[in-house]
Amino acid sequence: MKDGMKVVLVVAVGENGVIGRDGQLPWRLKSDLRHFRALTLDKPVVMGRKTFESIGKALDRRTNIVITRDPKFAAEGVDAAASLDAALDLARKDCVRRGTDEIMVIGGGGVFADCMPFADRLEITHVHASPAGDVYFPSIDPAAWRAVKHEERAAGPGDDASFSVVTYLRR
Ligand SMILES: NC(=O)c1ccc[n+]([C@@H]2O[C@H](COP(=O)([O-])OP(=O)(O)OC[C@H]3O[C@@H](n4cnc5c(N)ncnc54)[C@H](OP(=O)(O)O)[C@@H]3O)[C@@H](O)[C@H]2O)c1
């Protein structure tokens, strides 16, 4: 982003591009939830209303910004925004307040697709599984993105599959 803020997409994606099913995650990955928490802590998180509903509550130690067209939407610990631009504006102000420069975009499908063209970094958990689903992450164009960090993780207790954790930067 021009103002020095970085937009970071954080997602767990199956080998078939699936990220969600019936309003929930299509897998159980306890270790990845810990990884997600570490990545997003003390930062603003921007999400669509359905992702918020699937989490069910505001994420602690983060500024929760929920995009919705419903002017009546309200939830404890959440800032509502009527558009992606309004959400990013709120997130920028929160970054200044917190002294961070990273806006973490955490889904779902349409929000990721809208942010992909101007995202600065992708924090991708590539789940080694191809579950059925109804929400997808856009494909990661190898001409636009290069992997700068790659770690393989075996499935631990509470994990349905092994996965790799990859950080991508723009070429
Ligand atoms: N694997 C992962 O890492 C991951 C991450 C996130 C989510 N997910 C999964 O993805 C699914 C949810 O994603 P989703 O794509 O269905 O929904 P979503 O993007 O979370 O939410 C969609 C809703 O957000 C609001 N919205 C989105 N863009 C907007 C815009 N430009 N302006 C105004 N409002 C906007 C609208 O809310 P209103 O209808 O209220 O107007 C829209 O119906 C769940 O299954 C969830 O578990 C997976």
PDB file of C-alpha atoms and ligand atoms in Angstrom:
ATOM      1  CA  MET A   1       0.000   0.000   0.000  1.00  0.00           C
ATOM      2  CA  LYS A   2       1.162   3.502  -0.745  1.00  0.00           C
ATOM      3  CA  ASP A   3       1.079   4.633   2.890  1.00  0.00           C
ATOM      4  CA  GLY A   4       3.612   2.007   4.001  1.00  0.00           C
ATOM      5  CA  MET A   5       0.998  -0.282   5.532  1.00  0.00           C
ATOM      6  CA  LYS A   6       1.272  -3.919   4.510  1.00  0.00           C
ATOM      7  CA  VAL A   7      -1.773  -5.998   3.640  1.00  0.00           C
ATOM      8  CA  VAL A   8      -1.164  -9.622   4.603  1.00  0.00           C
ATOM      9  CA  LEU A   9      -3.527 -12.462   3.629  1.00  0.00           C
ATOM     10  CA  VAL A  10      -3.616 -15.311   6.147  1.00  0.00           C
ATOM     11  CA  VAL A  11      -5.276 -18.540   5.047  1.00  0.00           C
ATOM     12  CA  ALA A  12      -5.249 -22.315   5.255  1.00  0.00           C
ATOM     13  CA  VAL A  13      -5.940 -23.803   1.840  1.00  0.00           C
ATOM     14  CA  GLY A  14      -6.381 -27.345   0.595  1.00  0.00           C
ATOM     15  CA  GLU A  15      -4.553 -28.766  -2.421  1.00  0.00           C
ATOM     16  CA  ASN A  16      -7.804 -28.191  -4.372  1.00  0.00           C
ATOM     17  CA  GLY A  17      -8.082 -24.532  -3.319  1.00  0.00           C
ATOM     18  CA  VAL A  18     -10.844 -25.215  -0.778  1.00  0.00           C
ATOM     19  CA  ILE A  19     -10.897 -23.062   2.372  1.00  0.00           C
ATOM     20  CA  GLY A  20     -14.427 -23.581   3.725  1.00  0.00           C
ATOM     21  CA  ARG A  21     -17.475 -25.829   3.780  1.00  0.00           C
ATOM     22  CA  ASP A  22     -20.966 -25.097   5.113  1.00  0.00           C
ATOM     23  CA  GLY A  23     -19.754 -21.983   6.913  1.00  0.00           C
ATOM     24  CA  GLN A  24     -16.947 -23.789   8.726  1.00  0.00           C
ATOM     25  CA  LEU A  25     -13.395 -24.935   8.152  1.00  0.00           C
ATOM     26  CA  PRO A  26     -13.284 -28.238   6.241  1.00  0.00           C
ATOM     27  CA  TRP A  27     -10.654 -29.712   8.597  1.00  0.00           C
ATOM     28  CA  ARG A  28      -9.507 -29.720  12.182  1.00  0.00           C
ATOM     29  CA  LEU A  29      -5.972 -28.331  12.452  1.00  0.00           C
ATOM     30  CA  LYS A  30      -5.159 -27.406  16.006  1.00  0.00           C
ATOM     31  CA  SER A  31      -1.509 -26.602  15.296  1.00  0.00           C
ATOM     32  CA  ASP A  32      -2.478 -24.259  12.483  1.00  0.00           C
ATOM     33  CA  LEU A  33      -4.848 -22.363  14.775  1.00  0.00           C
ATOM     34  CA  ARG A  34      -1.853 -21.715  17.043  1.00  0.00           C
ATOM     35  CA  HIS A  35       0.154 -20.532  14.025  1.00  0.00           C
ATOM     36  CA  PHE A  36      -2.753 -18.268  12.985  1.00  0.00           C
ATOM     37  CA  ARG A  37      -2.926 -16.785  16.459  1.00  0.00           C
ATOM     38  CA  ALA A  38       0.819 -16.052  16.551  1.00  0.00           C
ATOM     39  CA  LEU A  39       0.689 -14.377  13.115  1.00  0.00           C
ATOM     40  CA  THR A  40      -2.278 -12.124  13.913  1.00  0.00           C
ATOM     41  CA  LEU A  41      -1.789 -11.238  17.566  1.00  0.00           C
ATOM     42  CA  ASP A  42      -1.770  -7.515  18.446  1.00  0.00           C
ATOM     43  CA  LYS A  43      -2.787  -6.516  14.907  1.00  0.00           C
ATOM     44  CA  PRO A  44      -6.010  -5.525  13.175  1.00  0.00           C
ATOM     45  CA  VAL A  45      -7.795  -8.458  11.510  1.00  0.00           C
ATOM     46  CA  VAL A  46     -10.193  -7.783   8.633  1.00  0.00           C
ATOM     47  CA  MET A  47     -12.839 -10.384   7.779  1.00  0.00           C
ATOM     48  CA  GLY A  48     -16.159 -10.895   6.017  1.00  0.00           C
ATOM     49  CA  ARG A  49     -19.294 -11.253   8.125  1.00  0.00           C
ATOM     50  CA  LYS A  50     -19.588 -15.021   7.467  1.00  0.00           C
ATOM     51  CA  THR A  51     -16.034 -15.658   8.638  1.00  0.00           C
ATOM     52  CA  PHE A  52     -16.845 -13.744  11.801  1.00  0.00           C
ATOM     53  CA  GLU A  53     -19.996 -15.861  12.310  1.00  0.00           C
ATOM     54  CA  SER A  54     -17.960 -19.042  11.809  1.00  0.00           C
ATOM     55  CA  ILE A  55     -15.446 -17.967  14.467  1.00  0.00           C
ATOM     56  CA  GLY A  56     -18.378 -17.023  16.697  1.00  0.00           C
ATOM     57  CA  LYS A  57     -16.687 -14.344  18.773  1.00  0.00           C
ATOM     58  CA  ALA A  58     -14.143 -11.550  18.579  1.00  0.00           C
ATOM     59  CA  LEU A  59     -10.549 -12.785  18.492  1.00  0.00           C
ATOM     60  CA  ASP A  60      -8.686 -11.696  21.593  1.00  0.00           C
ATOM     61  CA  ARG A  61      -5.770  -9.237  21.534  1.00  0.00           C
ATOM     62  CA  ARG A  62      -6.676  -8.191  17.995  1.00  0.00           C
ATOM     63  CA  THR A  63      -8.847  -5.415  16.550  1.00  0.00           C
ATOM     64  CA  ASN A  64     -11.696  -7.266  14.847  1.00  0.00           C
ATOM     65  CA  ILE A  65     -13.017  -5.463  11.762  1.00  0.00           C
ATOM     66  CA  VAL A  66     -16.010  -7.150  10.132  1.00  0.00           C
ATOM     67  CA  ILE A  67     -17.227  -6.189   6.653  1.00  0.00           C
ATOM     68  CA  THR A  68     -20.994  -6.330   6.192  1.00  0.00           C
ATOM     69  CA  ARG A  69     -23.686  -4.576   4.175  1.00  0.00           C
ATOM     70  CA  ASP A  70     -26.058  -4.944   7.140  1.00  0.00           C
ATOM     71  CA  PRO A  71     -26.230  -1.518   8.831  1.00  0.00           C
ATOM     72  CA  LYS A  72     -27.709  -3.147  11.930  1.00  0.00           C
ATOM     73  CA  PHE A  73     -24.844  -5.609  12.399  1.00  0.00           C
ATOM     74  CA  ALA A  74     -23.256  -5.337  15.828  1.00  0.00           C
ATOM     75  CA  ALA A  75     -21.256  -7.772  17.952  1.00  0.00           C
ATOM     76  CA  GLU A  76     -19.261  -7.432  21.118  1.00  0.00           C
ATOM     77  CA  GLY A  77     -15.644  -6.449  20.539  1.00  0.00           C
ATOM     78  CA  VAL A  78     -16.139  -5.859  16.814  1.00  0.00           C
ATOM     79  CA  ASP A  79     -15.910  -2.805  14.550  1.00  0.00           C
ATOM     80  CA  ALA A  80     -18.264  -3.075  11.564  1.00  0.00           C
ATOM     81  CA  ALA A  81     -17.359  -1.657   8.145  1.00  0.00           C
ATOM     82  CA  ALA A  82     -19.756  -1.252   5.200  1.00  0.00           C
ATOM     83  CA  SER A  83     -17.115  -1.894   2.525  1.00  0.00           C
ATOM     84  CA  LEU A  84     -13.607  -3.276   2.078  1.00  0.00           C
ATOM     85  CA  ASP A  85     -12.243   0.275   1.734  1.00  0.00           C
ATOM     86  CA  ALA A  86     -13.951   1.330   4.960  1.00  0.00           C
ATOM     87  CA  ALA A  87     -12.499  -1.749   6.692  1.00  0.00           C
ATOM     88  CA  LEU A  88      -8.972  -0.979   5.454  1.00  0.00           C
ATOM     89  CA  ASP A  89      -9.342   2.633   6.629  1.00  0.00           C
ATOM     90  CA  LEU A  90     -10.293   1.454  10.110  1.00  0.00           C
ATOM     91  CA  ALA A  91      -7.400  -1.024  10.055  1.00  0.00           C
ATOM     92  CA  ARG A  92      -4.898   1.679   9.025  1.00  0.00           C
ATOM     93  CA  LYS A  93      -5.956   3.870  11.927  1.00  0.00           C
ATOM     94  CA  ASP A  94      -5.672   0.901  14.268  1.00  0.00           C
ATOM     95  CA  CYS A  95      -2.150   0.177  12.994  1.00  0.00           C
ATOM     96  CA  VAL A  96      -1.120   3.733  13.840  1.00  0.00           C
ATOM     97  CA  ARG A  97      -2.634   3.389  17.311  1.00  0.00           C
ATOM     98  CA  ARG A  98      -0.910   0.035  17.896  1.00  0.00           C
ATOM     99  CA  GLY A  99       2.403   0.987  16.284  1.00  0.00           C
ATOM    100  CA  THR A 100       2.242  -1.831  13.742  1.00  0.00           C
ATOM    101  CA  ASP A 101       2.241  -1.654   9.943  1.00  0.00           C
ATOM    102  CA  GLU A 102       0.464  -4.919   9.126  1.00  0.00           C
ATOM    103  CA  ILE A 103      -3.208  -5.354   8.292  1.00  0.00           C
ATOM    104  CA  MET A 104      -4.118  -9.032   8.498  1.00  0.00           C
ATOM    105  CA  VAL A 105      -6.897 -10.081   6.118  1.00  0.00           C
ATOM    106  CA  ILE A 106      -8.368 -13.388   7.323  1.00  0.00           C
ATOM    107  CA  GLY A 107     -11.129 -14.244   4.829  1.00  0.00           C
ATOM    108  CA  GLY A 108     -13.350 -15.419   3.448  1.00  0.00           C
ATOM    109  CA  GLY A 109     -13.366 -16.176  -0.253  1.00  0.00           C
ATOM    110  CA  GLY A 110     -14.583 -12.889  -1.716  1.00  0.00           C
ATOM    111  CA  VAL A 111     -12.525 -10.760   0.652  1.00  0.00           C
ATOM    112  CA  PHE A 112      -9.371 -12.708  -0.252  1.00  0.00           C
ATOM    113  CA  ALA A 113     -10.135 -12.359  -3.970  1.00  0.00           C
ATOM    114  CA  ASP A 114     -10.724  -8.613  -3.589  1.00  0.00           C
ATOM    115  CA  CYS A 115      -7.438  -8.120  -1.673  1.00  0.00           C
ATOM    116  CA  MET A 116      -5.201 -10.402  -3.761  1.00  0.00           C
ATOM    117  CA  PRO A 117      -4.392  -7.708  -6.398  1.00  0.00           C
ATOM    118  CA  PHE A 118      -2.883  -5.323  -3.820  1.00  0.00           C
ATOM    119  CA  ALA A 119      -1.761  -7.675  -1.017  1.00  0.00           C
ATOM    120  CA  ASP A 120       1.887  -7.339   0.019  1.00  0.00           C
ATOM    121  CA  ARG A 121       2.377 -10.763   1.587  1.00  0.00           C
ATOM    122  CA  LEU A 122       0.646 -14.132   1.743  1.00  0.00           C
ATOM    123  CA  GLU A 123       0.914 -16.348   4.814  1.00  0.00           C
ATOM    124  CA  ILE A 124      -0.360 -19.631   3.445  1.00  0.00           C
ATOM    125  CA  THR A 125      -0.898 -22.902   5.239  1.00  0.00           C
ATOM    126  CA  HIS A 126      -0.970 -25.443   2.424  1.00  0.00           C
ATOM    127  CA  VAL A 127      -3.028 -28.285   3.901  1.00  0.00           C
ATOM    128  CA  HIS A 128      -2.077 -31.667   2.449  1.00  0.00           C
ATOM    129  CA  ALA A 129      -5.677 -32.685   1.810  1.00  0.00           C
ATOM    130  CA  SER A 130      -8.399 -32.020  -0.769  1.00  0.00           C
ATOM    131  CA  PRO A 131     -11.678 -31.890   1.153  1.00  0.00           C
ATOM    132  CA  ALA A 132     -15.029 -31.085  -0.458  1.00  0.00           C
ATOM    133  CA  GLY A 133     -15.949 -27.443   0.024  1.00  0.00           C
ATOM    134  CA  ASP A 134     -17.850 -24.406  -1.196  1.00  0.00           C
ATOM    135  CA  VAL A 135     -15.400 -21.527  -0.635  1.00  0.00           C
ATOM    136  CA  TYR A 136     -12.060 -21.227  -2.443  1.00  0.00           C
ATOM    137  CA  PHE A 137      -8.841 -19.208  -2.247  1.00  0.00           C
ATOM    138  CA  PRO A 138      -7.732 -17.597  -5.534  1.00  0.00           C
ATOM    139  CA  SER A 139      -4.806 -19.326  -7.222  1.00  0.00           C
ATOM    140  CA  ILE A 140      -1.360 -18.016  -6.286  1.00  0.00           C
ATOM    141  CA  ASP A 141       0.227 -16.863  -9.538  1.00  0.00           C
ATOM    142  CA  PRO A 142       3.886 -18.006  -9.559  1.00  0.00           C
ATOM    143  CA  ALA A 143       4.700 -15.127 -11.935  1.00  0.00           C
ATOM    144  CA  ALA A 144       3.554 -12.648  -9.259  1.00  0.00           C
ATOM    145  CA  TRP A 145       4.592 -14.372  -6.023  1.00  0.00           C
ATOM    146  CA  ARG A 146       7.729 -16.101  -4.761  1.00  0.00           C
ATOM    147  CA  ALA A 147       7.966 -18.297  -1.662  1.00  0.00           C
ATOM    148  CA  VAL A 148      10.538 -16.878   0.756  1.00  0.00           C
ATOM    149  CA  LYS A 149       9.952 -19.271   3.668  1.00  0.00           C
ATOM    150  CA  HIS A 150       8.714 -22.866   3.632  1.00  0.00           C
ATOM    151  CA  GLU A 151       8.291 -25.199   6.587  1.00  0.00           C
ATOM    152  CA  GLU A 152       6.792 -28.689   6.521  1.00  0.00           C
ATOM    153  CA  ARG A 153       4.715 -29.639   9.546  1.00  0.00           C
ATOM    154  CA  ALA A 154       3.705 -33.205  10.381  1.00  0.00           C
ATOM    155  CA  ALA A 155       0.168 -33.703  11.658  1.00  0.00           C
ATOM    156  CA  GLY A 156       0.223 -33.427  15.448  1.00  0.00           C
ATOM    157  CA  PRO A 157      -2.491 -34.301  17.959  1.00  0.00           C
ATOM    158  CA  GLY A 158      -5.689 -32.511  16.865  1.00  0.00           C
ATOM    159  CA  ASP A 159      -4.588 -32.217  13.235  1.00  0.00           C
ATOM    160  CA  ASP A 160      -6.469 -33.937  10.397  1.00  0.00           C
ATOM    161  CA  ALA A 161      -3.547 -33.626   7.961  1.00  0.00           C
ATOM    162  CA  SER A 162       0.051 -32.570   7.588  1.00  0.00           C
ATOM    163  CA  PHE A 163       0.640 -29.144   6.086  1.00  0.00           C
ATOM    164  CA  SER A 164       3.287 -26.692   5.000  1.00  0.00           C
ATOM    165  CA  VAL A 165       3.543 -23.113   6.118  1.00  0.00           C
ATOM    166  CA  VAL A 166       4.724 -20.809   3.338  1.00  0.00           C
ATOM    167  CA  THR A 167       5.354 -17.069   3.213  1.00  0.00           C
ATOM    168  CA  TYR A 168       5.055 -15.438  -0.231  1.00  0.00           C
ATOM    169  CA  LEU A 169       6.273 -11.991  -1.251  1.00  0.00           C
ATOM    170  CA  ARG A 170       5.624 -10.196  -4.506  1.00  0.00           C
ATOM    171  CA  ARG A 171       8.294 -10.683  -7.182  1.00  0.00           C
TER     172      ARG A 171
HETATM  173  N1  LIG B   1      -9.335 -21.821   5.623  1.00  0.00           N
HETATM  174  C1  LIG B   1      -9.245 -20.552   6.014  1.00  0.00           C
HETATM  175  O1  LIG B   1      -8.141 -20.055   6.300  1.00  0.00           O
HETATM  176  C2  LIG B   1     -10.483 -19.715   6.095  1.00  0.00           C
HETATM  177  C3  LIG B   1     -10.398 -18.357   6.418  1.00  0.00           C
HETATM  178  C4  LIG B   1     -11.571 -17.612   6.470  1.00  0.00           C
HETATM  179  C5  LIG B   1     -12.786 -18.209   6.216  1.00  0.00           C
HETATM  180  N2  LIG B   1     -12.835 -19.530   5.916  1.00  0.00           N
HETATM  181  C6  LIG B   1     -14.117 -20.191   5.620  1.00  0.00           C
HETATM  182  O2  LIG B   1     -14.735 -19.471   4.558  1.00  0.00           O
HETATM  183  C7  LIG B   1     -16.154 -19.463   4.774  1.00  0.00           C
HETATM  184  C8  LIG B   1     -16.638 -18.037   4.925  1.00  0.00           C
HETATM  185  O3  LIG B   1     -16.236 -17.299   3.800  1.00  0.00           O
HETATM  186  P1  LIG B   1     -17.273 -16.693   2.742  1.00  0.00           P
HETATM  187  O4  LIG B   1     -16.497 -16.388   1.529  1.00  0.00           O
HETATM  188  O5  LIG B   1     -18.453 -17.597   2.649  1.00  0.00           O
HETATM  189  O6  LIG B   1     -17.794 -15.385   3.480  1.00  0.00           O
HETATM  190  P2  LIG B   1     -17.021 -14.096   4.068  1.00  0.00           P
HETATM  191  O7  LIG B   1     -16.151 -13.484   3.035  1.00  0.00           O
HETATM  192  O8  LIG B   1     -16.416 -14.405   5.376  1.00  0.00           O
HETATM  193  O9  LIG B   1     -18.270 -13.158   4.341  1.00  0.00           O
HETATM  194  C9  LIG B   1     -19.055 -12.731   3.282  1.00  0.00           C
HETATM  195  C10 LIG B   1     -19.874 -11.576   3.787  1.00  0.00           C
HETATM  196  O10 LIG B   1     -19.017 -10.483   4.100  1.00  0.00           O
HETATM  197  C11 LIG B   1     -19.628  -9.273   3.719  1.00  0.00           C
HETATM  198  N3  LIG B   1     -18.852  -8.681   2.634  1.00  0.00           N
HETATM  199  C12 LIG B   1     -17.877  -9.261   1.900  1.00  0.00           C
HETATM  200  N4  LIG B   1     -17.353  -8.381   1.014  1.00  0.00           N
HETATM  201  C13 LIG B   1     -18.032  -7.224   1.195  1.00  0.00           C
HETATM  202  C14 LIG B   1     -17.951  -5.944   0.594  1.00  0.00           C
HETATM  203  N5  LIG B   1     -17.052  -5.672  -0.383  1.00  0.00           N
HETATM  204  N6  LIG B   1     -18.801  -4.981   1.022  1.00  0.00           N
HETATM  205  C15 LIG B   1     -19.681  -5.223   2.002  1.00  0.00           C
HETATM  206  N7  LIG B   1     -19.800  -6.436   2.633  1.00  0.00           N
HETATM  207  C16 LIG B   1     -18.983  -7.405   2.219  1.00  0.00           C
HETATM  208  C17 LIG B   1     -21.049  -9.622   3.328  1.00  0.00           C
HETATM  209  O11 LIG B   1     -21.738  -9.655   4.566  1.00  0.00           O
HETATM  210  P3  LIG B   1     -23.333  -9.414   4.723  1.00  0.00           P
HETATM  211  O12 LIG B   1     -23.975 -10.614   4.078  1.00  0.00           O
HETATM  212  O13 LIG B   1     -23.530  -9.356   6.197  1.00  0.00           O
HETATM  213  O14 LIG B   1     -23.640  -8.117   4.028  1.00  0.00           O
HETATM  214  C18 LIG B   1     -20.867 -11.021   2.773  1.00  0.00           C
HETATM  215  O15 LIG B   1     -22.064 -11.787   2.761  1.00  0.00           O
HETATM  216  C19 LIG B   1     -16.395 -20.321   6.005  1.00  0.00           C
HETATM  217  O16 LIG B   1     -16.595 -21.656   5.585  1.00  0.00           O
HETATM  218  C20 LIG B   1     -15.095 -20.194   6.753  1.00  0.00           C
HETATM  219  O17 LIG B   1     -14.871 -21.274   7.644  1.00  0.00           O
HETATM  220  C21 LIG B   1     -11.718 -20.277   5.850  1.00  0.00           C
END
